[in-house]
mmCIF file of C-alpha atoms and ligand atoms in Angstrom:
data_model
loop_
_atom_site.group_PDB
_atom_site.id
_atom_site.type_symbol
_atom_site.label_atom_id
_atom_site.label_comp_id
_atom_site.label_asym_id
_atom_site.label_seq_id
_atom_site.Cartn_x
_atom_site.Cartn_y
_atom_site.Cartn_z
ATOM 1 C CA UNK H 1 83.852 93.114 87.664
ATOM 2 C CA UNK H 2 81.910 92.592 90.986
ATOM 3 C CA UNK H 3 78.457 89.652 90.038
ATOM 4 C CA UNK H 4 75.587 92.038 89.230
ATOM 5 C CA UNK H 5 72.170 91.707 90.734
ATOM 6 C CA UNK H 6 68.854 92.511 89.691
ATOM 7 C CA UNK H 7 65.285 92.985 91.422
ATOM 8 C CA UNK H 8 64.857 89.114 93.092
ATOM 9 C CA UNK H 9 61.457 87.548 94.324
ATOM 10 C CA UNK H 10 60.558 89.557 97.650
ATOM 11 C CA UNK H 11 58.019 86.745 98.363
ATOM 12 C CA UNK H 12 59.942 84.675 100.692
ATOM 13 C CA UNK H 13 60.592 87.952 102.889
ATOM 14 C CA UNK H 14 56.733 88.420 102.977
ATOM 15 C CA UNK H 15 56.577 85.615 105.101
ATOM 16 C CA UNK H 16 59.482 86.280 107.420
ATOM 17 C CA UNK H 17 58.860 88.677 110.776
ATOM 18 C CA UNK H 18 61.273 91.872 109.829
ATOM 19 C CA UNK H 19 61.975 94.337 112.730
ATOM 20 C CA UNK H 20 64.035 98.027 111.150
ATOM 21 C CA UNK H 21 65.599 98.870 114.050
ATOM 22 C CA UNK H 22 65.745 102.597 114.485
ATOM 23 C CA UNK H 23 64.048 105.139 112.549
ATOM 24 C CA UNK H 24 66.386 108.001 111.658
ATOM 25 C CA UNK H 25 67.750 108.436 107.955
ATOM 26 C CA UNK H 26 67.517 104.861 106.687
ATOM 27 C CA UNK H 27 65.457 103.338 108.864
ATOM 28 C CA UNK H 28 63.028 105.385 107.954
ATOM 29 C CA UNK H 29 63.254 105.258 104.437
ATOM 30 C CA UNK H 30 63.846 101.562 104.235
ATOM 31 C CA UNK H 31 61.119 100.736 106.273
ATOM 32 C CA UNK H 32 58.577 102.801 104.679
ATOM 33 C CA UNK H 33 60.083 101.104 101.141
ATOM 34 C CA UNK H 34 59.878 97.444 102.999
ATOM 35 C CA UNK H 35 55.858 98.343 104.023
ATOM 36 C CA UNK H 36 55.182 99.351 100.101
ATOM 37 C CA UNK H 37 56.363 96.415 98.870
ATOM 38 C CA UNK H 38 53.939 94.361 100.941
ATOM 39 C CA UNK H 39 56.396 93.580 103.769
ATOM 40 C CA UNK H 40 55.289 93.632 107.240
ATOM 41 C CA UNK H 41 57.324 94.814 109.918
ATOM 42 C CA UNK H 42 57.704 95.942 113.203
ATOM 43 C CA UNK H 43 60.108 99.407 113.984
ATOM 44 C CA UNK H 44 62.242 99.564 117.211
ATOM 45 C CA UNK H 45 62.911 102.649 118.686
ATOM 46 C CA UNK H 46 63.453 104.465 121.583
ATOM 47 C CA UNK H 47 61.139 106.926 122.995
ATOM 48 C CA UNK H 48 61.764 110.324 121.224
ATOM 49 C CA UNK H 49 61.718 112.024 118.189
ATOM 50 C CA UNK H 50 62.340 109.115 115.784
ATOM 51 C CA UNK H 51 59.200 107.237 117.618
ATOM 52 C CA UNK H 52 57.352 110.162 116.979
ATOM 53 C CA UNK H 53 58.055 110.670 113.477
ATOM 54 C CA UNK H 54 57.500 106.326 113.193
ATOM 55 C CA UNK H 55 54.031 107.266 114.523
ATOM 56 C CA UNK H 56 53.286 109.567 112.442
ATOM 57 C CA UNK H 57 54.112 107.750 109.351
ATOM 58 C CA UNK H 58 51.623 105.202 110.895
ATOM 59 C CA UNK H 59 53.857 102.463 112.420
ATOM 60 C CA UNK H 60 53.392 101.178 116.336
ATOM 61 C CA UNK H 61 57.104 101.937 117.584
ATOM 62 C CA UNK H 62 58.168 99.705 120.126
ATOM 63 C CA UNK H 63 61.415 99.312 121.783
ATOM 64 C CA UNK H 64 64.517 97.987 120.256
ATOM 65 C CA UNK H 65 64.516 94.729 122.412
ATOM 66 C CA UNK H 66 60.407 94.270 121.804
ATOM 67 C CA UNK H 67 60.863 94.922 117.642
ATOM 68 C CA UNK H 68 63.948 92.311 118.390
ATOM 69 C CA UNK H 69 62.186 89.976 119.960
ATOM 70 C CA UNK H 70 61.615 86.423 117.630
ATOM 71 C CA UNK H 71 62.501 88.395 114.679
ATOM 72 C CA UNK H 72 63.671 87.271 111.219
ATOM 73 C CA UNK H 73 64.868 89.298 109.468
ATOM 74 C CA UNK H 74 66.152 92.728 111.551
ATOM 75 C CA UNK H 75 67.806 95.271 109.927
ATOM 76 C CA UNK H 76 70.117 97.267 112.188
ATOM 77 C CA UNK H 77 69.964 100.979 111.206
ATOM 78 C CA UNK H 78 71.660 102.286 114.250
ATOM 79 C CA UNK H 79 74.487 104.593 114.840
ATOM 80 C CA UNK H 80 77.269 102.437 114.167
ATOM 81 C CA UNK H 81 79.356 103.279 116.907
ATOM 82 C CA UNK H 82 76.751 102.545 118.914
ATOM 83 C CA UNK H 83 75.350 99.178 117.736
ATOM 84 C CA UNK H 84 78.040 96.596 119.208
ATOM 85 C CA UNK H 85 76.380 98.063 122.720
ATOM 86 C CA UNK H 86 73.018 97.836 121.637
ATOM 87 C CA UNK H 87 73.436 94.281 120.167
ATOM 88 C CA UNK H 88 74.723 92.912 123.392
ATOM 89 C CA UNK H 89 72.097 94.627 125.632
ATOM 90 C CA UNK H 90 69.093 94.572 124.009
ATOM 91 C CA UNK H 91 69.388 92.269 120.906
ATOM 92 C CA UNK H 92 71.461 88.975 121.214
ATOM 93 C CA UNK H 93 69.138 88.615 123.971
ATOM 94 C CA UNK H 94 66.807 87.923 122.398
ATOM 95 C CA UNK H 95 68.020 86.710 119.130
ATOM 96 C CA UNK H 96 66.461 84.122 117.190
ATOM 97 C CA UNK H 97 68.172 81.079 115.709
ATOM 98 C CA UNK H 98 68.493 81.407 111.970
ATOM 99 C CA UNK H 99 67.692 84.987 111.979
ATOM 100 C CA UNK H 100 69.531 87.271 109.728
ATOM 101 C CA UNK H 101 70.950 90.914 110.641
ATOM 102 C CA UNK H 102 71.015 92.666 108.118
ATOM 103 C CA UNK H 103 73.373 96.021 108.127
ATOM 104 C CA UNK H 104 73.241 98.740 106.395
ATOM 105 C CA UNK H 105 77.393 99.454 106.412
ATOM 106 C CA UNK H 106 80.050 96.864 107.264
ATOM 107 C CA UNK H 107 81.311 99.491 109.760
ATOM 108 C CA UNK H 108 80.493 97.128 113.169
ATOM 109 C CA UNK H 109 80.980 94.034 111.951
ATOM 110 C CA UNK H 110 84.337 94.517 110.077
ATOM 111 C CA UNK H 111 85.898 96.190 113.169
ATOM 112 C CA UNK H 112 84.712 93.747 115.189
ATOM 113 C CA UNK H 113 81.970 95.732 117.693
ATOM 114 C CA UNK H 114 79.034 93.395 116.422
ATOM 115 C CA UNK H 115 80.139 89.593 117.175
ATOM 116 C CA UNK H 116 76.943 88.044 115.908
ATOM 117 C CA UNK H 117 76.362 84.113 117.048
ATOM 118 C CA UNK H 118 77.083 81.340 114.904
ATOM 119 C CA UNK H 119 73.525 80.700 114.069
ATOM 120 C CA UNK H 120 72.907 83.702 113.016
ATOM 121 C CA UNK H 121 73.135 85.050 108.984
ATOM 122 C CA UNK H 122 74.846 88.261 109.109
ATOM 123 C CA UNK H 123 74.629 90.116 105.768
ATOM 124 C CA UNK H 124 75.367 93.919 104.309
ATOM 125 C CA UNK H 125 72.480 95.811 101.857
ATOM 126 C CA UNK H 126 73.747 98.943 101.402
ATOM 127 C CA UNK H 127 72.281 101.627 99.620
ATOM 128 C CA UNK H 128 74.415 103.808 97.608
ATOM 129 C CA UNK H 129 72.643 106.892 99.045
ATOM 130 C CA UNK H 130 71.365 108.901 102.116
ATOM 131 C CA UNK H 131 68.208 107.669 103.568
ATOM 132 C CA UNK H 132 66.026 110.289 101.851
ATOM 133 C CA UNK H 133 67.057 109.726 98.201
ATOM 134 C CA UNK H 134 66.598 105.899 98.735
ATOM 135 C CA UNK H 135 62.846 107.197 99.652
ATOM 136 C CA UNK H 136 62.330 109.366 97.047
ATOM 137 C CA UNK H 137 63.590 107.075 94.540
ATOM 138 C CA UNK H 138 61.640 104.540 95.595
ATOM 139 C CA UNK H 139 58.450 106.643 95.023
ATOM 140 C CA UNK H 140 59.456 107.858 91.701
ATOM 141 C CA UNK H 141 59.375 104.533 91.193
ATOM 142 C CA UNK H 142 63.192 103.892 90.562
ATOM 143 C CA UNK H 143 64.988 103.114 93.449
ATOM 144 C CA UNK H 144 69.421 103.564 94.430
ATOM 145 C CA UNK H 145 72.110 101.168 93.676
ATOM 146 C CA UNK H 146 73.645 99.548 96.473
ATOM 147 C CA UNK H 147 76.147 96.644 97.760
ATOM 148 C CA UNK H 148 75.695 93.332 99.107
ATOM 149 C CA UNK H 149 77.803 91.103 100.998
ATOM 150 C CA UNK H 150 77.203 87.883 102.788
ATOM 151 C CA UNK H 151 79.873 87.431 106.064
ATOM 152 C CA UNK H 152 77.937 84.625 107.815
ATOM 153 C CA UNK H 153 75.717 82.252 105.802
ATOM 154 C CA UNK H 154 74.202 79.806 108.413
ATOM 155 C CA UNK H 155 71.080 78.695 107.124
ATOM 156 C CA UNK H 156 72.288 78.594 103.610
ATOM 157 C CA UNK H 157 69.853 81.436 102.255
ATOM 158 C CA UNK H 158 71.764 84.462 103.442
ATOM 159 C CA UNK H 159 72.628 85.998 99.904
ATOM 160 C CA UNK H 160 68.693 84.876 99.154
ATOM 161 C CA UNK H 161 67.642 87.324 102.409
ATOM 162 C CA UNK H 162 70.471 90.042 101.216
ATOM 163 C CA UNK H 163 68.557 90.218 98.032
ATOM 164 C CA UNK H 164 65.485 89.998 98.706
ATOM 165 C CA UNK H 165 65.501 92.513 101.216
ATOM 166 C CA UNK H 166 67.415 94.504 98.525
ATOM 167 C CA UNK H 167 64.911 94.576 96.458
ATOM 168 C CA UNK H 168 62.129 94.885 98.246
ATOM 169 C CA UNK H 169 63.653 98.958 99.058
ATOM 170 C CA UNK H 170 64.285 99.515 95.754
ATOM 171 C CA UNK H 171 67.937 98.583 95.800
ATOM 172 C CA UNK H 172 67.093 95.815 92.800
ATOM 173 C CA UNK H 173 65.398 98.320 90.130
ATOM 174 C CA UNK H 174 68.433 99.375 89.897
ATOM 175 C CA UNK H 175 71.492 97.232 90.455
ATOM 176 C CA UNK H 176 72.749 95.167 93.826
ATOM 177 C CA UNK H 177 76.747 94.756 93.483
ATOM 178 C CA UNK H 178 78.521 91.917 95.021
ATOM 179 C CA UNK H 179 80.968 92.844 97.806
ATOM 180 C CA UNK H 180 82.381 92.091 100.782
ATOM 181 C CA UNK H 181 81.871 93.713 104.530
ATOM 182 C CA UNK H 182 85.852 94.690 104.649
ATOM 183 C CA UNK H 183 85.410 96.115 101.042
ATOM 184 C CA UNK H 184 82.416 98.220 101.709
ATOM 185 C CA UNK H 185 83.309 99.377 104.700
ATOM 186 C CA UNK H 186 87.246 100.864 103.965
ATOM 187 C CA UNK H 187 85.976 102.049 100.384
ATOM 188 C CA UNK H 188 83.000 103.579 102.557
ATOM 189 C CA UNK H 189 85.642 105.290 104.710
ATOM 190 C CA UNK H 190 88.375 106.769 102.512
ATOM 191 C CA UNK H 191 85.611 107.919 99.829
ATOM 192 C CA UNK H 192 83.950 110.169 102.372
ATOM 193 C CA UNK H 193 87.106 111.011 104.223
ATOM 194 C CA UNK H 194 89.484 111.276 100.822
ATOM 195 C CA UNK H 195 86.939 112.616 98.355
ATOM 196 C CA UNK H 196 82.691 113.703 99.415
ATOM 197 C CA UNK H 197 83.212 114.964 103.394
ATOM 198 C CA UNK H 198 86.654 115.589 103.682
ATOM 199 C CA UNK H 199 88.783 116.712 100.753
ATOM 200 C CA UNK H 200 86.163 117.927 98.477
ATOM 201 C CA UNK H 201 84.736 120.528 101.299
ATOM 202 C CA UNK H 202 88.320 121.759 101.910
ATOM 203 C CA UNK H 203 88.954 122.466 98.754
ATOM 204 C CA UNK H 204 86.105 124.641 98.316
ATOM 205 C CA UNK H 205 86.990 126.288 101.397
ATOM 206 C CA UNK H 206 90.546 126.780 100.490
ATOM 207 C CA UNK H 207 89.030 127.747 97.113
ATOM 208 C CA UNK H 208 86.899 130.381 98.693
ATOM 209 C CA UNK H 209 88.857 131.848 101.360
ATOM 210 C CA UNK H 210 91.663 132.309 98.178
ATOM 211 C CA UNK H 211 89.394 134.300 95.639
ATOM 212 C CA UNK H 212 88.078 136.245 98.858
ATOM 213 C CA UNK H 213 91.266 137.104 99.877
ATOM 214 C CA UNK H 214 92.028 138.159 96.069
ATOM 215 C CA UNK H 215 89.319 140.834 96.372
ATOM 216 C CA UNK H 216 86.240 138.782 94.717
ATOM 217 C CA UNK H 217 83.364 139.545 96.132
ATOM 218 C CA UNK H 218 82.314 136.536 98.550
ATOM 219 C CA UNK H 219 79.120 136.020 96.294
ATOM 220 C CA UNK H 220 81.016 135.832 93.327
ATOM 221 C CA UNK H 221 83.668 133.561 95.228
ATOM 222 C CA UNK H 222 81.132 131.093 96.590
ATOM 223 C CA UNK H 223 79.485 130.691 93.720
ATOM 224 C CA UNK H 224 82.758 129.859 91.915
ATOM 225 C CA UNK H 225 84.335 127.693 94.368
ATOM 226 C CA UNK H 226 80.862 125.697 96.175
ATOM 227 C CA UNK H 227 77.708 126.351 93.960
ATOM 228 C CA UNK H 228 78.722 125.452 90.606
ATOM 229 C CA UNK H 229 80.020 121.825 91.840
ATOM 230 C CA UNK H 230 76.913 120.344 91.705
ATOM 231 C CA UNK H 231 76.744 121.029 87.649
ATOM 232 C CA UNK H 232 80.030 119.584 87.503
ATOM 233 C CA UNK H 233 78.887 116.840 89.652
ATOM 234 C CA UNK H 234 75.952 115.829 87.419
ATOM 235 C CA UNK H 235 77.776 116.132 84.414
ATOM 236 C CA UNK H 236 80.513 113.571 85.342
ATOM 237 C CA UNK H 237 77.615 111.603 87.080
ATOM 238 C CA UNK H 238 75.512 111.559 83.648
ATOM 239 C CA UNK H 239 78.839 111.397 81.132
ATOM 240 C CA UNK H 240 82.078 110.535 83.780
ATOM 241 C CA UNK H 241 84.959 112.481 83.692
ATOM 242 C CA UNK H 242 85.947 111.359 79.462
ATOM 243 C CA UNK H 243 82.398 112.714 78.519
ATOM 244 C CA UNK H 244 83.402 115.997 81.048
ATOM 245 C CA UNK H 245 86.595 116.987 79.649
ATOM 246 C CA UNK H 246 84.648 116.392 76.043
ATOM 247 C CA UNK H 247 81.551 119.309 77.410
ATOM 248 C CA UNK H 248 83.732 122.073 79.271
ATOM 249 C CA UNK H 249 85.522 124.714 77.403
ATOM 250 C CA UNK H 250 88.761 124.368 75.748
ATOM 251 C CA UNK H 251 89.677 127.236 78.478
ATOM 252 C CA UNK H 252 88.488 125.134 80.931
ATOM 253 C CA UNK H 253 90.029 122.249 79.632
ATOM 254 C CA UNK H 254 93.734 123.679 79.253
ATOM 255 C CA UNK H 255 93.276 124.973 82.782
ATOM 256 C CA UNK H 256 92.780 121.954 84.185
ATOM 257 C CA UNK H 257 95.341 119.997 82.887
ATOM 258 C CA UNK H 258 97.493 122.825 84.321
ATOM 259 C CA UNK H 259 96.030 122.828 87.942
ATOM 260 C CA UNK H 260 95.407 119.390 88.880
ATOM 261 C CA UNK H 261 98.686 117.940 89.382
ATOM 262 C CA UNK H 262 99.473 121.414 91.639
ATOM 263 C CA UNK H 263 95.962 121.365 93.460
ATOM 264 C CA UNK H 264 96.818 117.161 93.742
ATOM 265 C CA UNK H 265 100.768 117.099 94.409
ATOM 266 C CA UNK H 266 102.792 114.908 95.821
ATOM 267 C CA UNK H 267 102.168 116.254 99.295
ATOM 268 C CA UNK H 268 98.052 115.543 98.988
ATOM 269 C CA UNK H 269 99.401 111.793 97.267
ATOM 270 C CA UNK H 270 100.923 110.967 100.358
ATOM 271 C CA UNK H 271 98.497 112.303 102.455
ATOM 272 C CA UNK H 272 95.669 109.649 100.675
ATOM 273 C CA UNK H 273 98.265 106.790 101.485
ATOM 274 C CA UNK H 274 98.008 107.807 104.638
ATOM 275 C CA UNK H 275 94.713 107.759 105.175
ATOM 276 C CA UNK H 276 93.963 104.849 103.331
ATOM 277 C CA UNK H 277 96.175 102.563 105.706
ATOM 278 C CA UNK H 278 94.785 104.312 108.795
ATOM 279 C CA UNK H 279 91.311 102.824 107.627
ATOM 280 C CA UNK H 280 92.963 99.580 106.571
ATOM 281 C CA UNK H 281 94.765 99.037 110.111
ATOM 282 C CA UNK H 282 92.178 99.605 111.885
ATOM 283 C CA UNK H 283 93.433 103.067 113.645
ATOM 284 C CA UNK H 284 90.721 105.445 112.180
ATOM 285 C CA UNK H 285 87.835 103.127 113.582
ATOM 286 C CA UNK H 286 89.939 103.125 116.462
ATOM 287 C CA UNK H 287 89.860 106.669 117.462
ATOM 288 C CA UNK H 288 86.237 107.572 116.096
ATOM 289 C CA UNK H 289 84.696 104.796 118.543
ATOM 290 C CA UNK H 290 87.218 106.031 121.840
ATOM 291 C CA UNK H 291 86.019 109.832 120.829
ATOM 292 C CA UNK H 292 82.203 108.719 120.866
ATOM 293 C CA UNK H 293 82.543 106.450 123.767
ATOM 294 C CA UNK H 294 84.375 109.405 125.714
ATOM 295 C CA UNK H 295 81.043 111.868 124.927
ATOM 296 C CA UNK H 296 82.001 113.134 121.375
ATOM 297 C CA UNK H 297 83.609 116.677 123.143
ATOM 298 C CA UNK H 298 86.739 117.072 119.888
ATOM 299 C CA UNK H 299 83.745 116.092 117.597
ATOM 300 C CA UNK H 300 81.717 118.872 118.959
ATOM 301 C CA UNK H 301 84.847 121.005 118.956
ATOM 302 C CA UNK H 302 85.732 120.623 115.108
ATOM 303 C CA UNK H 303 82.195 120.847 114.133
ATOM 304 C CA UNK H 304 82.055 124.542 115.972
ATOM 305 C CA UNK H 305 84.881 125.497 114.149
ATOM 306 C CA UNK H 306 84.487 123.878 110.738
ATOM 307 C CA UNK H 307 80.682 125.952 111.046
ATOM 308 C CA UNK H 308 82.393 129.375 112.608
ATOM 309 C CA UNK H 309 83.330 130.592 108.897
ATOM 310 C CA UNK H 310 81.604 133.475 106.933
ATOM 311 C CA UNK H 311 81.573 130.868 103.630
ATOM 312 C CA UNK H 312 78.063 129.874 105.333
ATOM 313 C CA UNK H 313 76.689 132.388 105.729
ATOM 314 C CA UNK H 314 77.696 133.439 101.854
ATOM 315 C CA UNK H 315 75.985 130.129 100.746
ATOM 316 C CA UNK H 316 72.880 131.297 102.815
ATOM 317 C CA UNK H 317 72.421 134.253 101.057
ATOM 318 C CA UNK H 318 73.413 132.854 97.468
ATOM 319 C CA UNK H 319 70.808 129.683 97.748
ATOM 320 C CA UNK H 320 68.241 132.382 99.125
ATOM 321 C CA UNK H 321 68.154 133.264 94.870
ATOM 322 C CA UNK H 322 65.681 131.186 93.845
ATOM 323 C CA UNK H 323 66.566 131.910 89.896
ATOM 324 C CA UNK H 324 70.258 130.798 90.337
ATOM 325 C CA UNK H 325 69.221 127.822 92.179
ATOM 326 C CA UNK H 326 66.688 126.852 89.755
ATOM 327 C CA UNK H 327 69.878 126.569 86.975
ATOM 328 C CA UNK H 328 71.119 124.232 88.993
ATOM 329 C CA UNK H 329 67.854 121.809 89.020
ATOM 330 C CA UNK H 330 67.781 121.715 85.355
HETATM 331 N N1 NAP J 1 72.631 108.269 106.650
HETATM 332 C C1 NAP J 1 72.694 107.639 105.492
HETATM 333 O O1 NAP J 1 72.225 108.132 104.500
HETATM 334 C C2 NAP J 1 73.337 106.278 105.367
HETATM 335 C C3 NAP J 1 73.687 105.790 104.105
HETATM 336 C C4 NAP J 1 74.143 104.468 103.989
HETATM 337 C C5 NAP J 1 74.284 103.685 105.139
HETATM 338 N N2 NAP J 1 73.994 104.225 106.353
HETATM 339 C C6 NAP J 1 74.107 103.370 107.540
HETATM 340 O O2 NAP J 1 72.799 103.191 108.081
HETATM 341 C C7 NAP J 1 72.915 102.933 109.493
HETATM 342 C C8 NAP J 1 72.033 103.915 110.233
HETATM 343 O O3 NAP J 1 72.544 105.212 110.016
HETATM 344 P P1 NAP J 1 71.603 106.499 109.963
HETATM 345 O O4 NAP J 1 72.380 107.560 109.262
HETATM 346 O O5 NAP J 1 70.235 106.123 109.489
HETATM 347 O O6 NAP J 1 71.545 106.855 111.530
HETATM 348 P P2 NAP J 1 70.666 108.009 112.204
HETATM 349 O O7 NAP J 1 69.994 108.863 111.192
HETATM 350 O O8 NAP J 1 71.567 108.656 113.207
HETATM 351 O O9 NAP J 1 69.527 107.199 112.956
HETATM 352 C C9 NAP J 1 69.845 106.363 114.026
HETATM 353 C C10 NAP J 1 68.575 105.839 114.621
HETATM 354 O O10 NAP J 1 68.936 105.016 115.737
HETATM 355 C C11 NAP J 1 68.212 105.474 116.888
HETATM 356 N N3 NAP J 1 68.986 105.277 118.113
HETATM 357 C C12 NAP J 1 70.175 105.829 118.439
HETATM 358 N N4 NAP J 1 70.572 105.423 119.635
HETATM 359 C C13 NAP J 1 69.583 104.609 120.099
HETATM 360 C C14 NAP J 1 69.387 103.890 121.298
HETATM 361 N N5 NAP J 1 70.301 103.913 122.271
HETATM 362 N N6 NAP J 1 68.254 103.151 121.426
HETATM 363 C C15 NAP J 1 67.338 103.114 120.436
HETATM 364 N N7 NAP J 1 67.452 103.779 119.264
HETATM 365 C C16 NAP J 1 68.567 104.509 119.112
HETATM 366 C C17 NAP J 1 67.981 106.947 116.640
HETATM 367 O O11 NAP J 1 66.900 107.379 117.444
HETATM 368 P P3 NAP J 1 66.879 108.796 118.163
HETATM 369 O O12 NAP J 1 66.234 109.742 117.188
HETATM 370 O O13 NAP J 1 66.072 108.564 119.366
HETATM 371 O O14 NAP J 1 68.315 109.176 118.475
HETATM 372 C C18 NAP J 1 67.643 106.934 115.151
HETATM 373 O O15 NAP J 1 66.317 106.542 114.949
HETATM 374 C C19 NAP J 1 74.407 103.077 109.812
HETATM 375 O O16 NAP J 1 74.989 101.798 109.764
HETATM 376 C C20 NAP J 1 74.926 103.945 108.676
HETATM 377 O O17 NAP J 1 76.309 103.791 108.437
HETATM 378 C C21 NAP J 1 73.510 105.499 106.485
#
């Protein structure tokens, strides 16, 4: 059972210089969290539209290197293949001694592409959510769960920073889980390759394109394969998957017992071995950073065919009823 951590005193961050470098999904959101809770803090960006958008939501943007610049705290919320090129140029730098990065995934540290210096505390908050929903939260008043980690302590107050910063974005309302960079970051990997991006999107693909080709109207077969996940979703969220098979339909219960172990056989087994050591060695990180060093051109490739299929265009039209998707709010 990972140690457990609740909302900490954000006082000792109110007197630290913090700099949220970049302002796209969470840099925004935890920097507008960081300014409600009383911190103040400087946002690095480039010139574009996250500097506009920083502007509008009343911060001075400056440049990575300026925001940088004597820093204590600085929270790197840049794109992760990116940020092993961005600390060298326009961060180390400048660096501090004693200053603490603080990273939102373990992605560029664990696989090396970050190489902070020995004075320096390097230590993962990571909020178990997109960028918006750690926002919202926040206003509602609640906040997301996330994970810590410490993998450099040189002062002797990183977990203290970790936690504090934490909380002050809402992370502590709820709960802050003890972890490690390598754990976060491989769990991080295989859940949104195995399960949320990867598998869970092809099934409901292979799901669709199956009733389709059955004759079910495409409607019909979205709204069976896609739309109704998210009520399955929230039940398991609310109850887990014990207090699911106890709400569904003895139908729906028999059924599933039947079609798991087919839709999950040994095939799709091996398959999750397989990517599970190709995140463990090292490979997967491999090839993503080559492919967005090279331009991103096979990204751009997959992503125009995973988008050229008529399912979307289904979902369109299905979301465009505002009754059905006001069932699924409830
Ligand atoms: N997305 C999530 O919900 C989520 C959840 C948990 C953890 N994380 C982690 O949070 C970190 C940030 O991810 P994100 O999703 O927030 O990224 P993002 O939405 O892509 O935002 C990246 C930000 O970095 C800026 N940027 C990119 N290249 C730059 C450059 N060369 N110079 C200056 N600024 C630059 C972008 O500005 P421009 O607009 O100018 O490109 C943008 O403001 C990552 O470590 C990610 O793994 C993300």
């Amino acid at each position: 059972m990972p140690t457990v951590y609740r909302e900490t005193d954000v006082a000792p961050l109110l007197q630290k210089a913090v700099a949220v470098l970049g302002y796209g999904s969470q840099g925004r959101a935890q920097a507008l969290n960081l300014r409600d809770s009383g911190v103040e803090l400087r946002v690095g960006v480039r010139p574009g539209a996250s500097a506009e958008r920083a502007r509008t939501d009343g911060f001075e943007p400056v440049s990575v290197r300026s925001a940088a610049e004597g820093a204590d705290v600085l929270a790197l919320c840049l794109p992760d293949v990116e940020m092993g090129r961005m600390f060298e140029e326009e961060i180390r730098p400048v660096l501090r001694e004693g200053a603490a990065l603080v990273f939102a995934h373990g992605f560029a540290v664990h696989y090396g592409l970050v190489q902070a210096p020995q004075q320096a505390d390097v230590v993962l908050v990571a909020p178990m959510g997109a960028g918006p929903v750690v926002r919202q939260r926040f206003e509602e008043g609640s906040g997301v769960p996330g994970l810590v980690a410490v993998g450099q302590d040189a002062t002797g107050t990183a977990l203290e920073v970790a936690l504090g910063y934490g909380s002050a974005i809402g992370l502590g309302r709820v709960a802050m889980l003890e972890t490690t960079f390598r754990e976060e970051t491989e769990s991080d990997l295989f859940g949104e390759q195995a399960v949320l991006c990867g598998g869970l999107p092809e099934l409901m693909r292979a799901s669709f394109r199956t009733l389709a080709e059955g004759g079910v109207q495409p409607e019909i077969a979205y709204i069976a394969a896609v739309h109704e996940v998210k009520l399955i979703v929230d039940l398991i969220y609310e109850r887990g998957l014990d207090g699911m098979v106890q709400s569904i339909s003895g139908t729906a219960e028999w059924g599933a017992y039947e079609a798991g172990p087919k839709v999950i056989g040994e095939e799709s087994r091996n398959g999750l071995r397989e990517l599970w050591e190709r995140v463990r060695s090292g490979a997967f990180a491999r090839d993503w950073i080559e492919e967005a060093a090279s331009g991103g051109n096979e990204l751009a490739r997959r992503r125009k065919v995973f988008l050229d299929d008529p399912l979307h265009e289904v979902g369109t039209s299905v979301r465009g009823w505002t009754d059905l998707s006001a069932t699924t709010r409830g």
